[in-house]
Coordinates of C-alpha atoms in Angstrom, one line a residue:
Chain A
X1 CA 0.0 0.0 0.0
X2 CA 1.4 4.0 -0.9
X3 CA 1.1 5.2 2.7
X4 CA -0.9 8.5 3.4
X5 CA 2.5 10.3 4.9
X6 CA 4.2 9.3 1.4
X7 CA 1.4 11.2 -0.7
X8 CA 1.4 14.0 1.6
X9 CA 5.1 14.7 1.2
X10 CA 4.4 14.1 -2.6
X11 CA 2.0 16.5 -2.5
X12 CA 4.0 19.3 -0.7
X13 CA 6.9 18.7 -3.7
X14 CA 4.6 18.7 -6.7
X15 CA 3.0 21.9 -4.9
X16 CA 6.4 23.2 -4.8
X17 CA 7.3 22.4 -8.1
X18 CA 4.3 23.5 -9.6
X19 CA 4.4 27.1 -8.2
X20 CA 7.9 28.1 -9.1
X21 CA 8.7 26.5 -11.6
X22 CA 6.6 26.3 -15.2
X23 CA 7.2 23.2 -17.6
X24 CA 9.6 23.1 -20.2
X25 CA 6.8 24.1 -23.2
X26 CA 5.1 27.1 -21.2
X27 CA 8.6 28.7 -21.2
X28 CA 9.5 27.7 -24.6
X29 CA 5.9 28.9 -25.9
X30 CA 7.4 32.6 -23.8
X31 CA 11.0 32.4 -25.5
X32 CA 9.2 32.5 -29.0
X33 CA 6.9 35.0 -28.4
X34 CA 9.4 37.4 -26.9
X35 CA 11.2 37.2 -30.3
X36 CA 7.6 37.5 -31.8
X37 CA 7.4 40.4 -30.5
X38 CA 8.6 44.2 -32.1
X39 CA 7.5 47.1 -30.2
X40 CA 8.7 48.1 -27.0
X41 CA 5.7 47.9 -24.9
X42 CA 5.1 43.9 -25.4
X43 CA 8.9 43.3 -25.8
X44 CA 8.9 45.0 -22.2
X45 CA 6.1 42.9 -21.0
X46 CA 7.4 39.5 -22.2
X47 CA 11.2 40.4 -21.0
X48 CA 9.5 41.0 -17.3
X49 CA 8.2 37.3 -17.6
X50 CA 10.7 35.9 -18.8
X51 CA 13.2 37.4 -16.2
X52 CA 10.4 36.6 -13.5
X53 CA 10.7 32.9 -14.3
X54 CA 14.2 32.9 -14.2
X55 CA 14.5 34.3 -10.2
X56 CA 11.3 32.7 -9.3
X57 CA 13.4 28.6 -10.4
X58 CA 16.4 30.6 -9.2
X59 CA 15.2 31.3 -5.2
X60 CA 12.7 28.3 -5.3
X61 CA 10.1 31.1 -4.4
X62 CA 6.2 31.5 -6.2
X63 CA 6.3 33.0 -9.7
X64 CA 3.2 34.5 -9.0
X65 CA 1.8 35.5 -5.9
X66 CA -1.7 34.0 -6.9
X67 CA -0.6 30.4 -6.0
X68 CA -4.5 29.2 -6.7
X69 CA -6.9 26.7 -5.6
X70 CA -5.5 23.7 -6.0
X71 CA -7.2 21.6 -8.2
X72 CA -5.8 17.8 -8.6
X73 CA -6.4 14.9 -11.2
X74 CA -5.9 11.6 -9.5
X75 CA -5.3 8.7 -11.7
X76 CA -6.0 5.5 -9.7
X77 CA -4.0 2.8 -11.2
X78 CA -4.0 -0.8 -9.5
X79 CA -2.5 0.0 -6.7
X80 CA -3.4 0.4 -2.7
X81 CA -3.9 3.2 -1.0
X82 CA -5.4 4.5 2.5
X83 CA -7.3 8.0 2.9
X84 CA -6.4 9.6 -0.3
X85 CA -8.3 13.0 -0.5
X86 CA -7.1 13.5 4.0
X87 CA -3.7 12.8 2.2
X88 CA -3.9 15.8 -0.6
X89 CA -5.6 18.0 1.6
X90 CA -3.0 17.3 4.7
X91 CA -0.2 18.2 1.6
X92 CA -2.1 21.4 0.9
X93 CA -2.4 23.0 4.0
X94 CA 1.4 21.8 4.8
X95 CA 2.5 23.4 1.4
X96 CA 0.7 26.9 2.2
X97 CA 3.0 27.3 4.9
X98 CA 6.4 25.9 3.6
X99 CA 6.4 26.8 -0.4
X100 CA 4.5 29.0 1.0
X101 CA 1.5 29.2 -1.0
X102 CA -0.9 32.2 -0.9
X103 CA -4.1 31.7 1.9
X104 CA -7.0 31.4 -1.3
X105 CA -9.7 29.4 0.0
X106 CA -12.8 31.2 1.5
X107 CA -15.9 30.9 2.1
X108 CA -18.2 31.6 -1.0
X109 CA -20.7 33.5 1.5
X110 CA -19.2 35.1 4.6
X111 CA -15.6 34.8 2.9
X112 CA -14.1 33.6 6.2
X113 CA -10.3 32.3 5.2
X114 CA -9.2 29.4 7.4
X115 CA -5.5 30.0 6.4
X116 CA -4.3 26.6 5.2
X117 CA -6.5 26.4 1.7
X118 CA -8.3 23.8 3.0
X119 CA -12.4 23.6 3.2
X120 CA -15.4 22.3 1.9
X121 CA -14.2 20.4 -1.2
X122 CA -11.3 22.4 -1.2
X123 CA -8.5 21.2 -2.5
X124 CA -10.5 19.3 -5.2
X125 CA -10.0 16.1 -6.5
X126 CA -10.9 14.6 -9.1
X127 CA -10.2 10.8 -9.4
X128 CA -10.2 8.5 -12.7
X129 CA -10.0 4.5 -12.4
X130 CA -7.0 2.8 -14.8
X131 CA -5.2 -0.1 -15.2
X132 CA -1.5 1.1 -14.9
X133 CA 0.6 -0.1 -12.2
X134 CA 1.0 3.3 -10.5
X135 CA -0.1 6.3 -9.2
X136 CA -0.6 9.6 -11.0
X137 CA -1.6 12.6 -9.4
X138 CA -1.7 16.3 -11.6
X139 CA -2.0 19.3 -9.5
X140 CA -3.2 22.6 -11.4
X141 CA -2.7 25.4 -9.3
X142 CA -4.9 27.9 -11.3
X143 CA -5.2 31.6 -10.3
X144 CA -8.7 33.8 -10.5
X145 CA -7.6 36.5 -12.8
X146 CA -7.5 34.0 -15.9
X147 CA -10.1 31.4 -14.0
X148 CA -12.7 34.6 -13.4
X149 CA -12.9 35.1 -17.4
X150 CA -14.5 31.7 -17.8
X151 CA -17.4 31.2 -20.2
X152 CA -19.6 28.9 -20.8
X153 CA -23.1 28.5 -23.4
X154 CA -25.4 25.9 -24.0
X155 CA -25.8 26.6 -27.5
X156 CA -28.2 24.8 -29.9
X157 CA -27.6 22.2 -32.7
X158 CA -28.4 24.2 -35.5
X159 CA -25.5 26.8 -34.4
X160 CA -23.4 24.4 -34.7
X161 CA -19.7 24.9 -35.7
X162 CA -19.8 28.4 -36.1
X163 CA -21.6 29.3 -33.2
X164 CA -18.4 27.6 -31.8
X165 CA -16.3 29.9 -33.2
X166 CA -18.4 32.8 -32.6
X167 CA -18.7 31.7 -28.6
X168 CA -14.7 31.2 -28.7
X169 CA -14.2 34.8 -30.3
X170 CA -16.4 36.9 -28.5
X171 CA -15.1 35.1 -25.0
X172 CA -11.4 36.2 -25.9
X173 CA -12.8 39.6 -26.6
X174 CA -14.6 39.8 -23.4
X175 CA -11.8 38.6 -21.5
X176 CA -9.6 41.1 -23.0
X177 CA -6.2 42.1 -21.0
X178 CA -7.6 40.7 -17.8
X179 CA -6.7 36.6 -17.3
X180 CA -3.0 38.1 -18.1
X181 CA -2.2 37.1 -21.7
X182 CA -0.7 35.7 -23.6
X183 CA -3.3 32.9 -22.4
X184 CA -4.0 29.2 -23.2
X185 CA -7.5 28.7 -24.1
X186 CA -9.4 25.5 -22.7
X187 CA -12.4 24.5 -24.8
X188 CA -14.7 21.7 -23.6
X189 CA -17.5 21.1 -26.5
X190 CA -20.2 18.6 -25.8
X191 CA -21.4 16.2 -23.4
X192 CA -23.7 18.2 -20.6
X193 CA -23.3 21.7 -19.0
X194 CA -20.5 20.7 -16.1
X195 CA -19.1 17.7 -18.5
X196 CA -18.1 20.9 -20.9
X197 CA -17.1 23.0 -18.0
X198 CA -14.8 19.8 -17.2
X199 CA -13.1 18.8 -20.3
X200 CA -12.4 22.3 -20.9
X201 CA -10.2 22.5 -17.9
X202 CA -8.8 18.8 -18.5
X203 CA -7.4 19.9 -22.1
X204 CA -5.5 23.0 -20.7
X205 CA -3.1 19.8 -18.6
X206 CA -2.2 18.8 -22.8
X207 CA 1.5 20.3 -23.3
X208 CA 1.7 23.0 -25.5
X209 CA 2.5 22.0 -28.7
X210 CA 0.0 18.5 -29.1
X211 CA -3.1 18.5 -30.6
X212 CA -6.1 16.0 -30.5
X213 CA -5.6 12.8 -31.9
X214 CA -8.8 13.1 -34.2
X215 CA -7.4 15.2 -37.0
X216 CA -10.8 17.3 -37.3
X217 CA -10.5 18.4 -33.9
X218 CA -6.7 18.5 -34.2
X219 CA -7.3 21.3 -37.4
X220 CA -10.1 23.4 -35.5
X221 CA -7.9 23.9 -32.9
X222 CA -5.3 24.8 -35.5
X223 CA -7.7 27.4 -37.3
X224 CA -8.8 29.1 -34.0
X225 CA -5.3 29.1 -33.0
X226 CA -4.2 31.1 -36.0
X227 CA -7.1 33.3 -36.5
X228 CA -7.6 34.5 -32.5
X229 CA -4.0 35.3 -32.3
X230 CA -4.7 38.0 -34.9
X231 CA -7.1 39.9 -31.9
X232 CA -4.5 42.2 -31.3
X233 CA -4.6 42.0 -27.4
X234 CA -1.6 40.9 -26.9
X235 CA 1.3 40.6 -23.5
X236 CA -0.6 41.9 -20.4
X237 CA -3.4 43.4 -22.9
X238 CA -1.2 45.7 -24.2
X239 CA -1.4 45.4 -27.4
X240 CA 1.1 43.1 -29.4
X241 CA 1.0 40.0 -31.7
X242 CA 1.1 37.6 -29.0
X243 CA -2.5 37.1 -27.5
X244 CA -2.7 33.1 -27.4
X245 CA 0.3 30.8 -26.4
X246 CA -2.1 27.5 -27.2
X247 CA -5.8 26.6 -28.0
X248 CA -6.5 23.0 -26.7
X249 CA -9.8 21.3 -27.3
X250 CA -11.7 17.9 -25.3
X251 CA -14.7 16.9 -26.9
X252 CA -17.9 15.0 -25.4
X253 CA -20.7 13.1 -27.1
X254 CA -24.1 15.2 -25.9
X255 CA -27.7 14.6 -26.4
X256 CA -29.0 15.3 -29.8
X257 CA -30.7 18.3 -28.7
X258 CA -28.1 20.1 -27.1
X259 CA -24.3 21.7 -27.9
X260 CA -23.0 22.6 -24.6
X261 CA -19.4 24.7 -24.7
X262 CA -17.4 25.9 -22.6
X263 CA -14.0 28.0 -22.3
X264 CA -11.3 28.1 -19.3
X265 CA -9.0 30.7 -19.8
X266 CA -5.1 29.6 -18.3
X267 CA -2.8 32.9 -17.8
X268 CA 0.8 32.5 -18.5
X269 CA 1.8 31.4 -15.9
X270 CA 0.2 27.6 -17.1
X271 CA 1.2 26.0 -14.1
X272 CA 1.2 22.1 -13.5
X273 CA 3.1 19.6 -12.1
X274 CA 2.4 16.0 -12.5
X275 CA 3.9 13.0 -9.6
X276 CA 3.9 9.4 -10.2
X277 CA 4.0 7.1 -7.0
X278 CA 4.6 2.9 -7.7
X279 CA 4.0 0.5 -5.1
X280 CA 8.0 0.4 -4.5
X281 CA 7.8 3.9 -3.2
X282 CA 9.6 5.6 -6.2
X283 CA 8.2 8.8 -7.2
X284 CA 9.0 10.2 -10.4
X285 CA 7.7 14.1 -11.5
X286 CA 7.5 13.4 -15.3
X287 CA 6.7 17.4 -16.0
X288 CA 9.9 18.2 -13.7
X289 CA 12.4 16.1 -14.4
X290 CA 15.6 18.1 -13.1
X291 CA 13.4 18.7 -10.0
X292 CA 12.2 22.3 -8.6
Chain B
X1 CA 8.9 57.3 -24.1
X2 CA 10.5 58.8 -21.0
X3 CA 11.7 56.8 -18.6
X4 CA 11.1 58.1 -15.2
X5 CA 12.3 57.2 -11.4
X6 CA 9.9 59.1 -8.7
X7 CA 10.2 59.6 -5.3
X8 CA 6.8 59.5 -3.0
X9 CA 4.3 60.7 -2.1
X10 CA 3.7 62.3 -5.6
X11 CA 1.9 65.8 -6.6
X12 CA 0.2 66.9 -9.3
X13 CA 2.3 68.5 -11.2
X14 CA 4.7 65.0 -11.5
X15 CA 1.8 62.8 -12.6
X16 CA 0.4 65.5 -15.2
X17 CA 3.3 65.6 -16.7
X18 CA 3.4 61.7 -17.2
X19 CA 3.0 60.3 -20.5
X20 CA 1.2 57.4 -22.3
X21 CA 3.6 54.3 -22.3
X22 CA 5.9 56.4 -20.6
X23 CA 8.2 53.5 -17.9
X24 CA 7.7 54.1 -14.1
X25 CA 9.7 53.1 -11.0
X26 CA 9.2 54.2 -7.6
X27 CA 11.0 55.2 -4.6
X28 CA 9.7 55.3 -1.2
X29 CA 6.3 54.1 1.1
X30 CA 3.3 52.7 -1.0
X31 CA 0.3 50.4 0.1
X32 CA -1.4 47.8 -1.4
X33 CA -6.1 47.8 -1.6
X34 CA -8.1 45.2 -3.2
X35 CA -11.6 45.0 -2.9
X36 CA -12.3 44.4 0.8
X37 CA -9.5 47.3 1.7
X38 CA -11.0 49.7 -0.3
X39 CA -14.5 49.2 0.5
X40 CA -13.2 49.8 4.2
X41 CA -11.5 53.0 4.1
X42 CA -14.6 54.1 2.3
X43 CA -16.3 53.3 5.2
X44 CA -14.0 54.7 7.4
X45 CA -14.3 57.5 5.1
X46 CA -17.7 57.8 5.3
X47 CA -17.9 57.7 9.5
X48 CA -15.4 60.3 9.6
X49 CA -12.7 58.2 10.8
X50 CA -9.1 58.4 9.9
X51 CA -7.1 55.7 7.9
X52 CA -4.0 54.7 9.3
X53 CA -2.1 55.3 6.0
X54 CA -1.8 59.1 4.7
X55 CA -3.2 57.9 1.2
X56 CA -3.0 62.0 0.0
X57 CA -0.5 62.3 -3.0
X58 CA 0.0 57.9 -2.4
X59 CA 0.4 55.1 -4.7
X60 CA -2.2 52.5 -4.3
X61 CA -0.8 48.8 -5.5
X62 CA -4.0 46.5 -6.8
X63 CA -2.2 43.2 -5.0
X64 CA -2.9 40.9 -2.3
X65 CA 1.0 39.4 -1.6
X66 CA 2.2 36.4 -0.5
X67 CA 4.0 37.2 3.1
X68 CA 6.4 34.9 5.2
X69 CA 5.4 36.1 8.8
X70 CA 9.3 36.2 10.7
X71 CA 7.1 36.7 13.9
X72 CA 7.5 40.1 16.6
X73 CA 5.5 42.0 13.6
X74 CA 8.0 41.4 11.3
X75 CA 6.8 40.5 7.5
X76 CA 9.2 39.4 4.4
X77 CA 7.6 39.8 1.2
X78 CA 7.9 36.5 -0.8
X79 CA 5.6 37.6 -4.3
X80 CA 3.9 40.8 -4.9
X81 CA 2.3 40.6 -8.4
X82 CA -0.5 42.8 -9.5
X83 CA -4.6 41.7 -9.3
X84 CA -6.8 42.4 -11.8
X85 CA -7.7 46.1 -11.9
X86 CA -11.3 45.7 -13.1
X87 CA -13.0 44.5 -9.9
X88 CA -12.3 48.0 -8.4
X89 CA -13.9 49.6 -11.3
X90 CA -17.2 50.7 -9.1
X91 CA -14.8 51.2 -5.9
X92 CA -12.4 53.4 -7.6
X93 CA -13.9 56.7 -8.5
X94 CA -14.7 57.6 -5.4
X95 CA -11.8 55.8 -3.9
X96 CA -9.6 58.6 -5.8
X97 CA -12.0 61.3 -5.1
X98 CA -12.0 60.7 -1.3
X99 CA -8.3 60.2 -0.8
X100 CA -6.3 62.0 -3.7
X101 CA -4.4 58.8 -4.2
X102 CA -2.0 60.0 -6.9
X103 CA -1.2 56.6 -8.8
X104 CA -2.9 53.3 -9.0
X105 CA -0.6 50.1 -9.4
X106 CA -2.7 47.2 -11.4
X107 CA -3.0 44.9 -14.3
X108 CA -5.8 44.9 -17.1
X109 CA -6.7 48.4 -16.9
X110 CA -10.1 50.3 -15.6
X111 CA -12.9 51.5 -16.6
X112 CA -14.2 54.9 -18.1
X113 CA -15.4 56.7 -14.6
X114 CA -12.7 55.7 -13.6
X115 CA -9.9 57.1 -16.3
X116 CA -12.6 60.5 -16.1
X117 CA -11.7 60.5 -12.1
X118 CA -7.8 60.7 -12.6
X119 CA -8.1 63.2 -15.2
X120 CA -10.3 65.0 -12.7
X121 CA -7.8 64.7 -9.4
X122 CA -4.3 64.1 -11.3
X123 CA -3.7 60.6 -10.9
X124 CA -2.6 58.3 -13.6
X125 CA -2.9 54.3 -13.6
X126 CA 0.5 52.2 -13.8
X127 CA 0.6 48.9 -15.4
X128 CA 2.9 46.4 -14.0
X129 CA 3.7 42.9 -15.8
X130 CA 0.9 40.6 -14.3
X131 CA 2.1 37.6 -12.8
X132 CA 5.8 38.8 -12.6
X133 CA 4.9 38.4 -8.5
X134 CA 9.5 37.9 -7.8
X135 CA 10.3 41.0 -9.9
X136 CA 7.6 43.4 -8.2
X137 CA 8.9 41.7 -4.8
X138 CA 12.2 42.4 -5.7
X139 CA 11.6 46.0 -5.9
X140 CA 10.5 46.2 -2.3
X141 CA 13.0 46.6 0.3
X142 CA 11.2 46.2 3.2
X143 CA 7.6 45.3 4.8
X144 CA 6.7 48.4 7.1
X145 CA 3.7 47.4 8.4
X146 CA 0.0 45.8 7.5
X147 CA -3.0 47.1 8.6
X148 CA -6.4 44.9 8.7
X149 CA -4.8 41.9 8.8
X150 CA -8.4 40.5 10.5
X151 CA -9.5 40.5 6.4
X152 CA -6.6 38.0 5.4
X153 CA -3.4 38.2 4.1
X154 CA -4.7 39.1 0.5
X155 CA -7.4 41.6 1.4
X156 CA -5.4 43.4 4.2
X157 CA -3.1 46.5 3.6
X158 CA 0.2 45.7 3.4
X159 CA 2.8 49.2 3.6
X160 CA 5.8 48.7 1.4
X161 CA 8.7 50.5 0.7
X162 CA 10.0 50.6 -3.0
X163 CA 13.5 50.4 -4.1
X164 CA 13.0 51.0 -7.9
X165 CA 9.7 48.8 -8.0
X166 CA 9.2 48.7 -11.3
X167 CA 8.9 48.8 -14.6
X168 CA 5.3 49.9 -14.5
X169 CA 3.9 51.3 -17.6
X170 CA 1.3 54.3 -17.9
X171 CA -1.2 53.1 -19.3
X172 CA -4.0 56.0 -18.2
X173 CA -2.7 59.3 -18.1
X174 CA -3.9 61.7 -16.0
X175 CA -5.5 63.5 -19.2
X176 CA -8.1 61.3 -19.8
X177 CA -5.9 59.3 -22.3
X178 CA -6.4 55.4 -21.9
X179 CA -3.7 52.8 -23.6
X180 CA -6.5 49.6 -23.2
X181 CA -9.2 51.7 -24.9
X182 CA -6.6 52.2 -27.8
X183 CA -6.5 48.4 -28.0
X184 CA -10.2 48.0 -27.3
X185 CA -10.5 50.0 -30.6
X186 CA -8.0 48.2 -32.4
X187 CA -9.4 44.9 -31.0
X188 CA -12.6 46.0 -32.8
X189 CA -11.0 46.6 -36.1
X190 CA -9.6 43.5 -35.8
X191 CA -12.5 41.4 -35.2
X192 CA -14.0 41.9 -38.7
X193 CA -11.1 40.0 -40.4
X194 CA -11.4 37.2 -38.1
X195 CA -14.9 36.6 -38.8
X196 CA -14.4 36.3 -42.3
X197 CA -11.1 33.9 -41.5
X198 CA -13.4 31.6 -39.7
X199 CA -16.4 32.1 -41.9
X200 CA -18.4 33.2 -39.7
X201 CA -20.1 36.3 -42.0

């Protein structure tokens, strides 16, 4: 059995991981746009980034200072374990003071902050069954400003593809300078209203640079890609030619009536970190490979 | 566009004279408001009570930090990024009106009555790099106090000290001139083209 203590230390290194240092596409993705880039003003912007990721790995401190709710993906593969979600949140609340994260998690109502970003299904979890012989656990630490611009429509068949399009466009619009761009774009079409909601955060784990295995979905990511980056937005909404870093899309089958979508905007700073625990007790961080 | 590196508190005559993408840095005591901060000194405002910050001719900084408490009311400032702007838009007309803040620190710009109010008082609205949370902390030499820490570290006041914080760029001048209303505009002239790209007309 993967003892509690083992996923709580796990989930205190992933934390840290996650917060101060961004994987190896993110910053790539940043590199190119920075030489993208012509005029001063989002030459600036990109340059304070890039320099900000560089002391945030270098003092092992948050690159942001919105550290997030901490949202996980557990995948149970066949192997034991004890009080899983006590585990994570026990990591959590031990990572907000030693990282240290930010104290996020209220209360939706009175807004009372109990310090350790723990609460009512706070940190969440989501778990998915396999059949590997390991654990996997993601953690998306994912910040309000970009999280706050979230969209999402329940459209009808007959607006099909190109109410898609339109919903996609007139979200980034809306959302403007305000998640801190250049941005990832999430899109979760189909299924029901929280199943879109879902996907559409589940795509933004995909590494930047991969596209859906089914080629159709694969080229209308593509084509929104290409033709939203032309907005004009740009670096910190400061105008420039770098708006969107990626566009990832999850699809859902959905009742023949309806066309749910849905869009979760990522800032910059696309942070993720990904731990894999076997039955041995080795623990490998596939997105981190040098470590924090 | 000017680089420039001011000293605070700031008057009028400094942030008239700033420009539209001009570079800021700032040297000397600033505090940090989000929502719950400014909707109490409005309060206190209101009721006739002081604040315990001078906020007349101050820089205001849209960011709830991430503090290491060092204990004996000592704070070190871990990462300071900005918040987004906008959810003060309905606070901040009358925040600046009140108080004659002199320069707001934030990211994603305000709103109309809000760029009308600094042209109004003198008081111009700095963008600084959202996100970039080590290089704004960098700038700050020391934690000199908090104030309404009962609201949590985010939400409470945090008084800083800047060493060069910066680069912060003006992006609302204090003559009415917005930089993310020129890029709303542009936005707009751009979003015909992209229509037609995705066949969507």
């Amino acid at each position: 059995m993967i003892p509690d203590s083992l996923i709580e230390d796990v989930v205190v290194q992933m934390l840290r991981n996650a917060v101060t240092k961004l994987p190896h596409d993110v910053e790539d993705a940043l590199v190119r746009a920075h030489a993208t880039e012509t005029d001063e003003v989002p030459r600036t912007q990109l340059k304070t980034i890039l320099d900000n990721i560089a002391m945030a790995e270098d003092a092992v401190t948050p690159i942001c200072q919105d550290t997030g709710v901490q949202i996980f993906f557990v995948k149970q593969g066949a192997v034991e374990t004890g009080d899983l979600v006590e585990a994570i949140g026990r990591g959590v609340a031990r990572a907000t003071g030693e990282v240290p994260l930010r104290p996020n998690t209220v209360h939706p109502i009175t807004r009372a902050n109990h310090k350790d970003n723990r609460g009512v299904r706070m940190p969440y979890i989501n778990i998915e069954p396999t059949a590997e012989p390991y654990l996997e656990m993601t953690v998306m630490p994912k910040g309000a400003g970009s999280e706050n611009m979230s969209q999402m429509a329940m459209l009808t068949p007959s607006q099909g593809i190109k109410g898609i399009k339109q919903f996609a466009l007139d979200t980034l619009v809306r959302a403007g300078g305000k998640p801190c761009p250049p941005i990832i774009i999430g899109m979760g079409i189909g299924g029901s209203a929280d199943i879109s909601i879902h996907i559409a955060k589940e795509a933004l784990l995909r590494p930047l640079g991969e596209h859906h295995p089914d080629p159709d979905i694969a080229a209308l990511e593509k084509e929104l890609y290409e033709a939203l980056n032309e907005i004009g937005i740009g670096p910190m909404g400061l105008g420039g030619r770098t708006t969107l870093l990626g566009l990832a899309i999850e699809y859902a089958h959905c009742h023949t009536a309806s066309l749910p979508v849905a869009i979760n905007i990522q800032c910059w700073a696309a942070r993720r970190c990904t731990a894999r625990i076997h039955p041995d007790g080795r623990v490998e961080y596939p997105t981190h490979p040098g470590g924090a | 566009m000017a680089e420039h590196h001011l000293t605070l508190p700031l008057d009028e005559a400094t942030v008239r004279g700033l420009g539209l993408g001009d570079t800021v840095y700032f040297n000397g005591t600033f505090v940090t408001a989000r929502d719950e901060a400014h909707i109490h000194a409005l309060e206190k405002a209101e009721k006739g009570e002081p604040l315990p910050f001078d906020l007349d001719g101050a820089a205001v900084f849209h960011c709830g930090p991430i503090m290491r408490d060092l204990g004996d009311g000592r704070w070190e400032i871990v990462a300071a990024g900005p918040t987004t702007s906008s959810r003060m838009n309905n606070l901040e007309p009358k925040f600046l009106r009140t108080f004659n803040v002199r320069a707001i620190i934030g990211k994603g710009g305000m709103s109309r009555p809000t760029v009308d109010a600094m042209q109004e008082m003198g008081a111009v609205y700095l963008a600084i790099t959202g996100g970039a949370a080590v290089v704004a902390a960098r700038g700050v030499s020391e934690v000199k106090g908090v104030h309404w820490l009962e609201m949590g570290m985010p939400e409470a006041m945090w008084v800083l000290e800047g060493d060069d914080f910066g680069p912060m760029t003006v992006a609302i001048d204090a003559h009415g001139n917005s930089l993310f209303e020129a890029i709303d505009a542009e936005v707009e002239r751009n979003v015909p083209s992209i229509r037609q790209r995705l066949g969507l007309d």
